[in-house]
mmCIF file of C-alpha atoms and ligand atoms in Angstrom:
data_model
loop_
_atom_site.group_PDB
_atom_site.id
_atom_site.type_symbol
_atom_site.label_atom_id
_atom_site.label_comp_id
_atom_site.label_asym_id
_atom_site.label_seq_id
_atom_site.Cartn_x
_atom_site.Cartn_y
_atom_site.Cartn_z
ATOM 1 C CA MET A 1 -3.225 -1.999 22.617
ATOM 2 C CA LYS A 2 -0.203 -3.475 20.859
ATOM 3 C CA ILE A 3 -0.388 -4.009 17.099
ATOM 4 C CA LEU A 4 2.419 -5.747 15.181
ATOM 5 C CA ILE A 5 3.106 -4.255 11.749
ATOM 6 C CA THR A 6 5.303 -6.101 9.267
ATOM 7 C CA GLY A 7 6.759 -3.773 6.650
ATOM 8 C CA GLY A 8 6.080 -0.891 9.031
ATOM 9 C CA LEU A 9 8.820 1.358 7.657
ATOM 10 C CA GLY A 10 7.587 1.141 4.052
ATOM 11 C CA PHE A 11 5.531 3.715 2.162
ATOM 12 C CA ILE A 12 2.096 2.636 3.400
ATOM 13 C CA GLY A 13 3.406 1.016 6.599
ATOM 14 C CA SER A 14 5.088 4.167 7.932
ATOM 15 C CA HIS A 15 1.974 6.305 7.420
ATOM 16 C CA THR A 16 -0.115 3.604 9.106
ATOM 17 C CA ILE A 17 2.232 3.612 12.124
ATOM 18 C CA VAL A 18 1.662 7.361 12.553
ATOM 19 C CA GLU A 19 -2.127 7.041 12.282
ATOM 20 C CA LEU A 20 -2.190 4.106 14.724
ATOM 21 C CA MET A 21 -0.094 6.033 17.256
ATOM 22 C CA GLN A 22 -2.309 9.093 16.886
ATOM 23 C CA ALA A 23 -5.355 6.860 17.491
ATOM 24 C CA GLY A 24 -3.827 5.586 20.758
ATOM 25 C CA TYR A 25 -2.514 2.189 19.602
ATOM 26 C CA GLU A 26 1.003 0.963 20.326
ATOM 27 C CA PRO A 27 2.578 -0.276 17.085
ATOM 28 C CA ILE A 28 5.530 -2.677 16.999
ATOM 29 C CA ILE A 29 7.400 -2.713 13.713
ATOM 30 C CA ILE A 30 9.168 -5.505 11.844
ATOM 31 C CA ASP A 31 10.983 -4.283 8.718
ATOM 32 C CA ASP A 32 14.126 -5.487 6.936
ATOM 33 C CA LEU A 33 14.726 -2.101 5.221
ATOM 34 C CA SER A 34 14.580 -3.789 1.809
ATOM 35 C CA ASN A 35 12.442 -0.874 0.619
ATOM 36 C CA SER A 36 13.058 1.759 3.271
ATOM 37 C CA GLU A 37 15.765 3.578 5.209
ATOM 38 C CA PRO A 38 16.443 4.050 8.930
ATOM 39 C CA PHE A 39 15.631 7.789 8.824
ATOM 40 C CA MET A 40 11.952 6.858 8.328
ATOM 41 C CA LEU A 41 11.870 5.681 11.949
ATOM 42 C CA ASP A 42 13.424 8.967 13.151
ATOM 43 C CA ASN A 43 10.834 10.850 11.124
ATOM 44 C CA ILE A 44 7.968 8.863 12.664
ATOM 45 C CA GLN A 45 9.333 10.081 16.004
ATOM 46 C CA LYS A 46 9.501 13.687 14.727
ATOM 47 C CA ILE A 47 5.813 13.529 13.790
ATOM 48 C CA THR A 48 4.438 11.636 16.802
ATOM 49 C CA GLY A 49 6.911 12.571 19.539
ATOM 50 C CA GLN A 50 7.557 8.884 20.248
ATOM 51 C CA LYS A 51 9.744 6.209 18.721
ATOM 52 C CA PRO A 52 7.870 2.927 18.236
ATOM 53 C CA LYS A 53 9.604 -0.375 18.981
ATOM 54 C CA CYS A 54 11.215 -1.585 15.777
ATOM 55 C CA TYR A 55 12.887 -4.894 14.884
ATOM 56 C CA LEU A 56 15.023 -4.838 11.733
ATOM 57 C CA TYR A 57 14.130 -8.413 10.778
ATOM 58 C CA ASP A 58 12.994 -10.194 7.643
ATOM 59 C CA ALA A 59 9.361 -11.257 8.130
ATOM 60 C CA CYS A 60 10.249 -14.661 6.591
ATOM 61 C CA ASP A 61 12.781 -15.379 9.366
ATOM 62 C CA LYS A 62 10.632 -17.487 11.654
ATOM 63 C CA ASP A 63 13.045 -17.725 14.595
ATOM 64 C CA ARG A 64 13.532 -13.984 14.783
ATOM 65 C CA VAL A 65 9.841 -13.193 14.283
ATOM 66 C CA ARG A 66 9.033 -15.750 17.002
ATOM 67 C CA ASN A 67 11.267 -13.725 19.355
ATOM 68 C CA VAL A 68 9.185 -10.639 18.604
ATOM 69 C CA PHE A 69 5.972 -12.453 19.568
ATOM 70 C CA ALA A 70 7.680 -13.934 22.640
ATOM 71 C CA GLU A 71 8.957 -10.546 23.834
ATOM 72 C CA ASN A 72 5.596 -8.844 23.275
ATOM 73 C CA THR A 73 3.073 -11.314 24.623
ATOM 74 C CA ASP A 74 0.053 -9.022 24.514
ATOM 75 C CA ILE A 75 -0.108 -8.299 20.757
ATOM 76 C CA LYS A 76 -3.770 -7.916 19.836
ATOM 77 C CA ALA A 77 -3.529 -7.875 16.034
ATOM 78 C CA VAL A 78 -1.131 -7.938 13.099
ATOM 79 C CA ILE A 79 -1.104 -5.721 10.005
ATOM 80 C CA HIS A 80 0.841 -7.551 7.320
ATOM 81 C CA PHE A 81 2.419 -5.278 4.693
ATOM 82 C CA ALA A 82 5.839 -6.933 4.258
ATOM 83 C CA ALA A 83 6.034 -7.988 0.610
ATOM 84 C CA LYS A 84 7.701 -7.366 -2.709
ATOM 85 C CA LYS A 85 5.527 -5.091 -4.824
ATOM 86 C CA ALA A 86 6.918 -4.311 -8.285
ATOM 87 C CA VAL A 87 4.756 -5.832 -11.003
ATOM 88 C CA GLY A 88 7.466 -5.774 -13.722
ATOM 89 C CA GLU A 89 10.160 -7.213 -11.459
ATOM 90 C CA SER A 90 7.763 -9.978 -10.397
ATOM 91 C CA MET A 91 7.678 -11.243 -13.991
ATOM 92 C CA LYS A 92 11.475 -11.523 -14.054
ATOM 93 C CA GLN A 93 11.796 -13.089 -10.596
ATOM 94 C CA PRO A 94 8.589 -15.035 -9.999
ATOM 95 C CA LEU A 95 10.129 -17.396 -7.437
ATOM 96 C CA ALA A 96 11.458 -14.537 -5.324
ATOM 97 C CA TYR A 97 7.953 -13.034 -5.309
ATOM 98 C CA TYR A 98 6.185 -16.287 -4.404
ATOM 99 C CA ARG A 99 8.776 -17.026 -1.723
ATOM 100 C CA THR A 100 8.828 -13.621 -0.037
ATOM 101 C CA ASN A 101 5.142 -12.807 -0.279
ATOM 102 C CA LEU A 102 3.823 -16.231 0.673
ATOM 103 C CA VAL A 103 6.479 -17.345 3.173
ATOM 104 C CA SER A 104 6.198 -14.074 5.102
ATOM 105 C CA LEU A 105 2.417 -14.491 5.348
ATOM 106 C CA LEU A 106 2.662 -18.170 6.383
ATOM 107 C CA THR A 107 5.362 -17.329 8.942
ATOM 108 C CA VAL A 108 3.214 -14.645 10.514
ATOM 109 C CA LEU A 109 0.088 -16.848 10.508
ATOM 110 C CA ASP A 110 1.923 -19.826 12.063
ATOM 111 C CA LEU A 111 3.220 -17.598 14.845
ATOM 112 C CA MET A 112 -0.143 -15.906 15.349
ATOM 113 C CA GLN A 113 -1.631 -19.366 15.904
ATOM 114 C CA GLU A 114 1.232 -20.356 18.224
ATOM 115 C CA PHE A 115 0.884 -17.167 20.291
ATOM 116 C CA LYS A 116 -2.922 -17.032 20.060
ATOM 117 C CA VAL A 117 -3.151 -13.703 18.236
ATOM 118 C CA GLY A 118 -6.468 -13.883 16.423
ATOM 119 C CA ASN A 119 -6.711 -10.743 14.240
ATOM 120 C CA ILE A 120 -5.007 -9.755 10.986
ATOM 121 C CA VAL A 121 -5.346 -6.937 8.473
ATOM 122 C CA PHE A 122 -3.845 -7.900 5.136
ATOM 123 C CA ALA A 123 -2.502 -5.526 2.467
ATOM 124 C CA SER A 124 -4.115 -6.769 -0.718
ATOM 125 C CA SER A 125 -4.357 -4.952 -4.014
ATOM 126 C CA ALA A 126 -6.747 -3.912 -6.766
ATOM 127 C CA THR A 127 -4.479 -5.951 -9.010
ATOM 128 C CA VAL A 128 -6.550 -9.042 -8.011
ATOM 129 C CA TYR A 129 -9.354 -7.756 -10.302
ATOM 130 C CA GLY A 130 -7.246 -7.721 -13.480
ATOM 131 C CA GLU A 131 -9.157 -5.909 -16.251
ATOM 132 C CA PRO A 132 -12.622 -5.629 -14.699
ATOM 133 C CA GLU A 133 -15.768 -6.271 -16.752
ATOM 134 C CA LYS A 134 -17.793 -3.551 -15.026
ATOM 135 C CA LEU A 135 -16.882 -0.244 -13.387
ATOM 136 C CA PRO A 136 -16.675 0.751 -10.624
ATOM 137 C CA VAL A 137 -15.403 -2.574 -9.274
ATOM 138 C CA THR A 138 -17.162 -4.008 -6.258
ATOM 139 C CA GLU A 139 -15.748 -6.594 -3.874
ATOM 140 C CA GLU A 140 -18.142 -9.281 -5.176
ATOM 141 C CA MET A 141 -16.812 -9.171 -8.731
ATOM 142 C CA PRO A 142 -15.099 -12.393 -9.756
ATOM 143 C CA LEU A 143 -11.304 -12.262 -9.696
ATOM 144 C CA GLN A 144 -9.533 -12.927 -12.974
ATOM 145 C CA LYS A 145 -6.447 -14.963 -13.578
ATOM 146 C CA SER A 146 -3.596 -12.698 -12.691
ATOM 147 C CA LEU A 147 -1.210 -11.435 -15.356
ATOM 148 C CA SER A 148 1.763 -11.022 -12.998
ATOM 149 C CA SER A 149 3.293 -13.207 -10.307
ATOM 150 C CA TYR A 150 2.947 -10.218 -7.941
ATOM 151 C CA GLY A 151 -0.808 -10.269 -8.594
ATOM 152 C CA SER A 152 -1.048 -14.007 -8.111
ATOM 153 C CA THR A 153 0.746 -13.764 -4.729
ATOM 154 C CA LYS A 154 -2.001 -11.359 -3.615
ATOM 155 C CA GLN A 155 -4.745 -13.690 -4.902
ATOM 156 C CA MET A 156 -3.115 -16.699 -3.224
ATOM 157 C CA ALA A 157 -2.686 -14.787 0.034
ATOM 158 C CA GLU A 158 -6.373 -13.833 0.002
ATOM 159 C CA ASP A 159 -7.244 -17.489 -0.536
ATOM 160 C CA ILE A 160 -4.965 -18.622 2.310
ATOM 161 C CA LEU A 161 -6.617 -16.116 4.658
ATOM 162 C CA GLU A 162 -10.136 -17.057 3.605
ATOM 163 C CA LYS A 163 -9.486 -20.766 4.181
ATOM 164 C CA THR A 164 -7.619 -20.207 7.465
ATOM 165 C CA THR A 165 -10.337 -17.993 8.949
ATOM 166 C CA ALA A 166 -12.871 -20.735 8.187
ATOM 167 C CA ASN A 167 -11.326 -22.617 11.147
ATOM 168 C CA HIS A 168 -12.439 -19.795 13.446
ATOM 169 C CA TRP A 169 -9.250 -19.082 15.391
ATOM 170 C CA LEU A 170 -8.498 -16.099 13.164
ATOM 171 C CA LYS A 171 -10.372 -13.047 11.915
ATOM 172 C CA ALA A 172 -9.103 -11.214 8.851
ATOM 173 C CA ILE A 173 -9.800 -7.976 7.044
ATOM 174 C CA LEU A 174 -8.396 -7.826 3.513
ATOM 175 C CA LEU A 175 -7.924 -4.313 2.158
ATOM 176 C CA ARG A 176 -7.658 -4.072 -1.616
ATOM 177 C CA PHE A 177 -5.654 -0.897 -2.204
ATOM 178 C CA PHE A 178 -6.081 1.038 -5.404
ATOM 179 C CA ASN A 179 -3.193 3.349 -6.436
ATOM 180 C CA PRO A 180 -1.539 4.877 -3.355
ATOM 181 C CA VAL A 181 0.203 8.229 -3.914
ATOM 182 C CA GLY A 182 0.907 11.378 -1.888
ATOM 183 C CA ALA A 183 3.004 11.683 1.245
ATOM 184 C CA HIS A 184 2.676 12.906 4.818
ATOM 185 C CA HIS A 185 1.701 16.602 4.947
ATOM 186 C CA THR A 186 4.848 17.282 7.027
ATOM 187 C CA ALA A 187 6.918 15.931 4.083
ATOM 188 C CA LEU A 188 8.706 13.659 6.575
ATOM 189 C CA LEU A 189 7.319 10.385 5.189
ATOM 190 C CA GLY A 190 6.740 9.236 1.627
ATOM 191 C CA GLU A 191 7.669 6.683 -0.988
ATOM 192 C CA LEU A 192 11.287 5.609 -1.524
ATOM 193 C CA PRO A 193 11.301 3.929 -4.938
ATOM 194 C CA ASN A 194 14.122 1.471 -5.616
ATOM 195 C CA GLY A 195 16.007 2.679 -8.707
ATOM 196 C CA VAL A 196 14.055 3.966 -11.710
ATOM 197 C CA PRO A 197 10.414 4.231 -10.637
ATOM 198 C CA ASN A 198 7.839 2.080 -12.418
ATOM 199 C CA ASN A 199 4.858 3.892 -10.971
ATOM 200 C CA LEU A 200 3.468 7.096 -12.342
ATOM 201 C CA MET A 201 3.673 9.451 -9.356
ATOM 202 C CA PRO A 202 7.326 8.908 -8.357
ATOM 203 C CA TYR A 203 8.279 9.171 -12.044
ATOM 204 C CA VAL A 204 6.429 12.486 -12.266
ATOM 205 C CA THR A 205 8.056 13.895 -9.113
ATOM 206 C CA GLN A 206 11.532 12.753 -10.197
ATOM 207 C CA THR A 207 10.978 14.373 -13.597
ATOM 208 C CA ALA A 208 9.886 17.588 -11.880
ATOM 209 C CA SER A 209 13.053 17.596 -9.775
ATOM 210 C CA GLY A 210 15.297 16.928 -12.791
ATOM 211 C CA ILE A 211 16.373 13.373 -11.851
ATOM 212 C CA ARG A 212 14.546 12.101 -14.997
ATOM 213 C CA LYS A 213 14.600 13.981 -18.285
ATOM 214 C CA GLU A 214 11.018 13.357 -19.324
ATOM 215 C CA LEU A 215 7.994 11.269 -18.482
ATOM 216 C CA THR A 216 6.740 8.736 -21.002
ATOM 217 C CA ILE A 217 2.977 8.374 -21.052
ATOM 218 C CA ASN A 218 2.298 4.732 -21.801
ATOM 219 C CA GLY A 219 -0.178 5.013 -24.656
ATOM 220 C CA ASN A 220 -2.920 7.518 -25.540
ATOM 221 C CA ASP A 221 -5.044 5.313 -27.767
ATOM 222 C CA TYR A 222 -7.178 3.644 -25.089
ATOM 223 C CA SER A 223 -10.977 3.921 -25.129
ATOM 224 C CA THR A 224 -10.989 6.493 -22.337
ATOM 225 C CA PRO A 225 -12.020 10.181 -22.523
ATOM 226 C CA ASP A 226 -8.475 11.411 -23.317
ATOM 227 C CA GLY A 227 -7.011 8.105 -24.536
ATOM 228 C CA THR A 228 -4.778 7.493 -21.476
ATOM 229 C CA CYS A 229 -5.331 4.841 -18.785
ATOM 230 C CA VAL A 230 -7.650 5.529 -15.886
ATOM 231 C CA ARG A 231 -6.824 4.663 -12.253
ATOM 232 C CA ASP A 232 -8.179 5.335 -8.779
ATOM 233 C CA TYR A 233 -5.411 7.267 -6.982
ATOM 234 C CA ILE A 234 -5.719 7.441 -3.222
ATOM 235 C CA HIS A 235 -3.766 9.569 -0.762
ATOM 236 C CA VAL A 236 -1.553 7.344 1.401
ATOM 237 C CA VAL A 237 -2.795 9.054 4.591
ATOM 238 C CA ASP A 238 -6.409 8.159 3.739
ATOM 239 C CA LEU A 239 -5.215 4.612 3.090
ATOM 240 C CA ALA A 240 -3.397 4.538 6.432
ATOM 241 C CA LYS A 241 -6.580 5.685 8.185
ATOM 242 C CA ALA A 242 -8.482 2.776 6.629
ATOM 243 C CA HIS A 243 -6.120 0.459 8.538
ATOM 244 C CA VAL A 244 -7.018 2.106 11.841
ATOM 245 C CA LYS A 245 -10.714 1.593 11.029
ATOM 246 C CA ALA A 246 -10.034 -2.060 10.165
ATOM 247 C CA ILE A 247 -8.184 -2.603 13.466
ATOM 248 C CA ASP A 248 -10.991 -0.834 15.351
ATOM 249 C CA ARG A 249 -13.497 -3.151 13.711
ATOM 250 C CA LEU A 250 -11.526 -6.306 14.535
ATOM 251 C CA LEU A 251 -10.858 -5.345 18.141
ATOM 252 C CA LYS A 252 -13.860 -3.295 19.146
ATOM 253 C CA THR A 253 -16.862 -4.638 17.210
ATOM 254 C CA ALA A 254 -18.476 -7.865 18.326
ATOM 255 C CA GLU A 255 -19.875 -10.508 15.971
ATOM 256 C CA THR A 256 -18.240 -9.477 12.697
ATOM 257 C CA PRO A 257 -17.712 -12.005 9.879
ATOM 258 C CA VAL A 258 -14.418 -13.955 10.146
ATOM 259 C CA CYS A 259 -13.102 -12.725 6.798
ATOM 260 C CA GLU A 260 -14.072 -9.460 5.145
ATOM 261 C CA VAL A 261 -12.811 -7.740 2.002
ATOM 262 C CA PHE A 262 -12.900 -4.002 1.315
ATOM 263 C CA ASN A 263 -11.903 -1.848 -1.646
ATOM 264 C CA ILE A 264 -9.849 1.130 -0.523
ATOM 265 C CA GLY A 265 -9.878 3.868 -3.145
ATOM 266 C CA THR A 266 -11.641 7.165 -3.757
ATOM 267 C CA GLY A 267 -14.143 5.955 -6.347
ATOM 268 C CA ALA A 268 -12.879 8.512 -8.885
ATOM 269 C CA GLY A 269 -11.271 7.470 -12.153
ATOM 270 C CA ILE A 270 -8.361 9.769 -13.072
ATOM 271 C CA SER A 271 -6.459 9.520 -16.367
ATOM 272 C CA VAL A 272 -2.667 9.696 -16.658
ATOM 273 C CA LEU A 273 -2.953 13.031 -18.481
ATOM 274 C CA GLU A 274 -5.309 14.463 -15.854
ATOM 275 C CA MET A 275 -2.837 13.444 -13.160
ATOM 276 C CA VAL A 276 0.080 15.107 -14.964
ATOM 277 C CA GLU A 277 -1.913 18.279 -15.681
ATOM 278 C CA THR A 278 -3.130 18.534 -12.071
ATOM 279 C CA PHE A 279 0.450 18.129 -10.854
ATOM 280 C CA GLU A 280 1.588 20.948 -13.167
ATOM 281 C CA LYS A 281 -1.228 23.279 -12.158
ATOM 282 C CA VAL A 282 -1.132 22.752 -8.378
ATOM 283 C CA ASN A 283 2.660 22.879 -8.123
ATOM 284 C CA ASN A 284 3.164 25.439 -10.871
ATOM 285 C CA ILE A 285 5.851 23.362 -12.562
ATOM 286 C CA LYS A 286 6.112 21.881 -16.058
ATOM 287 C CA ILE A 287 6.507 18.144 -16.572
ATOM 288 C CA PRO A 288 8.217 17.420 -19.895
ATOM 289 C CA TYR A 289 6.522 14.365 -21.385
ATOM 290 C CA ARG A 290 6.098 12.397 -24.560
ATOM 291 C CA VAL A 291 3.603 9.732 -25.512
ATOM 292 C CA GLY A 292 5.083 6.264 -25.931
ATOM 293 C CA PRO A 293 3.600 2.850 -26.703
ATOM 294 C CA ARG A 294 1.221 1.010 -24.390
ATOM 295 C CA ARG A 295 2.787 -0.844 -21.438
ATOM 296 C CA ALA A 296 2.223 -4.583 -21.554
ATOM 297 C CA GLY A 297 -0.293 -5.842 -19.006
ATOM 298 C CA ASP A 298 -1.887 -2.436 -18.265
ATOM 299 C CA ALA A 299 -5.612 -2.451 -17.542
ATOM 300 C CA GLU A 300 -7.355 0.295 -19.526
ATOM 301 C CA SER A 301 -9.531 1.576 -16.749
ATOM 302 C CA ILE A 302 -10.071 0.626 -13.124
ATOM 303 C CA TYR A 303 -11.631 2.434 -10.190
ATOM 304 C CA ALA A 304 -13.328 1.290 -7.042
ATOM 305 C CA SER A 305 -16.732 1.244 -5.556
ATOM 306 C CA CYS A 306 -15.962 2.108 -1.933
ATOM 307 C CA GLU A 307 -19.536 1.844 -0.672
ATOM 308 C CA LYS A 308 -18.810 -1.232 1.419
ATOM 309 C CA ALA A 309 -15.921 0.462 3.247
ATOM 310 C CA ASN A 310 -18.034 3.624 3.689
ATOM 311 C CA LYS A 311 -20.915 1.681 5.172
ATOM 312 C CA ILE A 312 -19.219 -1.057 7.200
ATOM 313 C CA LEU A 313 -15.834 0.409 8.158
ATOM 314 C CA GLY A 314 -17.169 3.961 8.445
ATOM 315 C CA TRP A 315 -14.251 5.075 6.285
ATOM 316 C CA LYS A 316 -14.134 7.442 3.337
ATOM 317 C CA ALA A 317 -11.221 9.001 1.477
ATOM 318 C CA GLU A 318 -11.066 12.700 2.344
ATOM 319 C CA LEU A 319 -8.017 14.100 0.597
ATOM 320 C CA SER A 320 -8.194 15.462 -2.956
ATOM 321 C CA LEU A 321 -6.100 14.939 -6.057
ATOM 322 C CA ALA A 322 -4.617 18.394 -5.393
ATOM 323 C CA ASP A 323 -3.534 17.211 -1.909
ATOM 324 C CA MET A 324 -1.951 14.107 -3.466
ATOM 325 C CA VAL A 325 0.135 15.972 -6.054
ATOM 326 C CA ARG A 326 1.139 18.728 -3.618
ATOM 327 C CA ASP A 327 2.256 16.320 -0.891
ATOM 328 C CA SER A 328 4.100 14.052 -3.363
ATOM 329 C CA TRP A 329 6.040 17.044 -4.675
ATOM 330 C CA ASN A 330 6.871 18.350 -1.195
ATOM 331 C CA TRP A 331 8.258 14.912 -0.309
ATOM 332 C CA GLU A 332 10.427 14.822 -3.459
ATOM 333 C CA LYS A 333 11.814 18.252 -2.538
ATOM 334 C CA TYR A 334 12.517 17.021 1.006
ATOM 335 C CA LEU A 335 14.466 14.049 -0.407
ATOM 336 C CA LYS A 336 16.476 16.408 -2.601
ATOM 337 C CA ASP A 337 17.304 18.663 0.355
ATOM 338 C CA ARG A 338 18.397 15.618 2.407
ATOM 339 C CA LYS A 339 20.910 14.622 -0.243
ATOM 340 C CA GLU A 340 22.412 18.091 -0.619
HETATM 341 N N1 UFG B 1 2.375 5.256 -16.390
HETATM 342 C C1 UFG B 1 2.901 6.052 -17.392
HETATM 343 N N2 UFG B 1 4.211 6.374 -17.328
HETATM 344 C C2 UFG B 1 5.021 5.959 -16.330
HETATM 345 C C3 UFG B 1 4.481 5.156 -15.298
HETATM 346 C C4 UFG B 1 3.139 4.818 -15.373
HETATM 347 O O1 UFG B 1 2.189 6.440 -18.319
HETATM 348 O O2 UFG B 1 6.217 6.281 -16.342
HETATM 349 C C5 UFG B 1 0.961 4.884 -16.459
HETATM 350 C C6 UFG B 1 0.747 3.372 -16.481
HETATM 351 O O3 UFG B 1 0.945 2.849 -17.774
HETATM 352 C C7 UFG B 1 -0.662 3.272 -15.956
HETATM 353 C C8 UFG B 1 -0.761 4.432 -14.952
HETATM 354 O O4 UFG B 1 0.305 5.320 -15.289
HETATM 355 O O5 UFG B 1 -1.569 3.502 -16.995
HETATM 356 C C9 UFG B 1 -0.585 3.978 -13.528
HETATM 357 O O6 UFG B 1 0.578 3.151 -13.472
HETATM 358 P P1 UFG B 1 1.310 2.751 -12.120
HETATM 359 O O7 UFG B 1 2.473 1.910 -12.479
HETATM 360 O O8 UFG B 1 1.528 3.949 -11.276
HETATM 361 O O9 UFG B 1 0.188 1.883 -11.390
HETATM 362 P P2 UFG B 1 -0.534 0.521 -11.807
HETATM 363 O O10 UFG B 1 -1.977 0.856 -11.894
HETATM 364 O O11 UFG B 1 0.062 -0.115 -12.969
HETATM 365 O O12 UFG B 1 -0.157 -0.442 -10.604
HETATM 366 C C10 UFG B 1 -0.353 -0.065 -9.301
HETATM 367 C C11 UFG B 1 0.717 -0.695 -8.398
HETATM 368 C C12 UFG B 1 0.486 -2.154 -8.227
HETATM 369 C C13 UFG B 1 -0.935 -2.445 -7.877
HETATM 370 C C14 UFG B 1 -1.862 -1.834 -8.877
HETATM 371 C C15 UFG B 1 -3.280 -2.075 -8.481
HETATM 372 O O13 UFG B 1 2.005 -0.495 -8.911
HETATM 373 O O14 UFG B 1 1.312 -2.610 -7.188
HETATM 374 O O15 UFG B 1 -1.626 -0.449 -8.928
HETATM 375 O O16 UFG B 1 -4.148 -1.674 -9.488
HETATM 376 F F1 UFG B 1 -1.149 -3.770 -7.844
#
């Protein structure tokens, strides 16, 4: 069964392609390489033994994306990842974020309607919850006004999908990702941050490899057990597997609701310090760090209730924090070896 994946060469997209192929699906990729490199496609082939069809197009380019639908008439579902994703950058370039993230979604939905493709899995984010009132967060909790334009594009996209599915030509599964980290166990796929990383894990791995001098921990005066912020880190391979379960549900389960939302995390709250210490212990390497001020807009603590995904999707995160830090580090070392 053919599945179209926008952003299929990105961090989460590339791992999802591998899992889909290993589950017997035939993925077709659209990616403009704005946050990836061509070698990711070669590496997908190294892992799976096959090279998926890949179109190096911008998902906002309606004429080109139409050609993809026209050439592949039996697409059964779309997984839509293609989007800009840096929270800080989204505050400096709000229009670019609204344009890319919303136009790409509308383009894909218009063409799905035109070509009668009735199933979509959408890459949403825990960012839609803002600073939650109760922990762990469940899918029913009210969303709060977003602090970043990135976050509001995810909220708006969820709203667009909810309203569109109400017309019954489309079914959607919205996956709210918590904090994806890790890399493929082969060290052939992982995250390729643009410039200086904003996220914790790539900053830690780049510090370990000497690209960055030291890590700054953004505040240790929060009301958490060790004073640093708490997040729900999830291994990217577990996250990729959740997409296969979502596609299975859309294509193989009769009578499901037209629009469903699932948290995709581990359910465990991990502090910044715990993450750094686990990285040091598992990989036997020191991370030089200092404590700096709080980062504007950071939620103090957020982690998921994943009961709904466990029960309805039959999915559960399986990989540990040790797996996440080990695989992230192996990927960073692979990138270093590639450059040398
Ligand atoms: N942190 C540091 N030092 C750094 C980088 C991060 O201390 O150099 C801290 C942050 O302040 C935060 C924690 O590590 O407390 C995690 O920060 P990340 O930037 O890795 O992740 P966020 O939780 O801020 O955001 C991530 C994604 C968003 C997504 C969000 C959902 O970047 O795209 O999770 O909760 F929307």
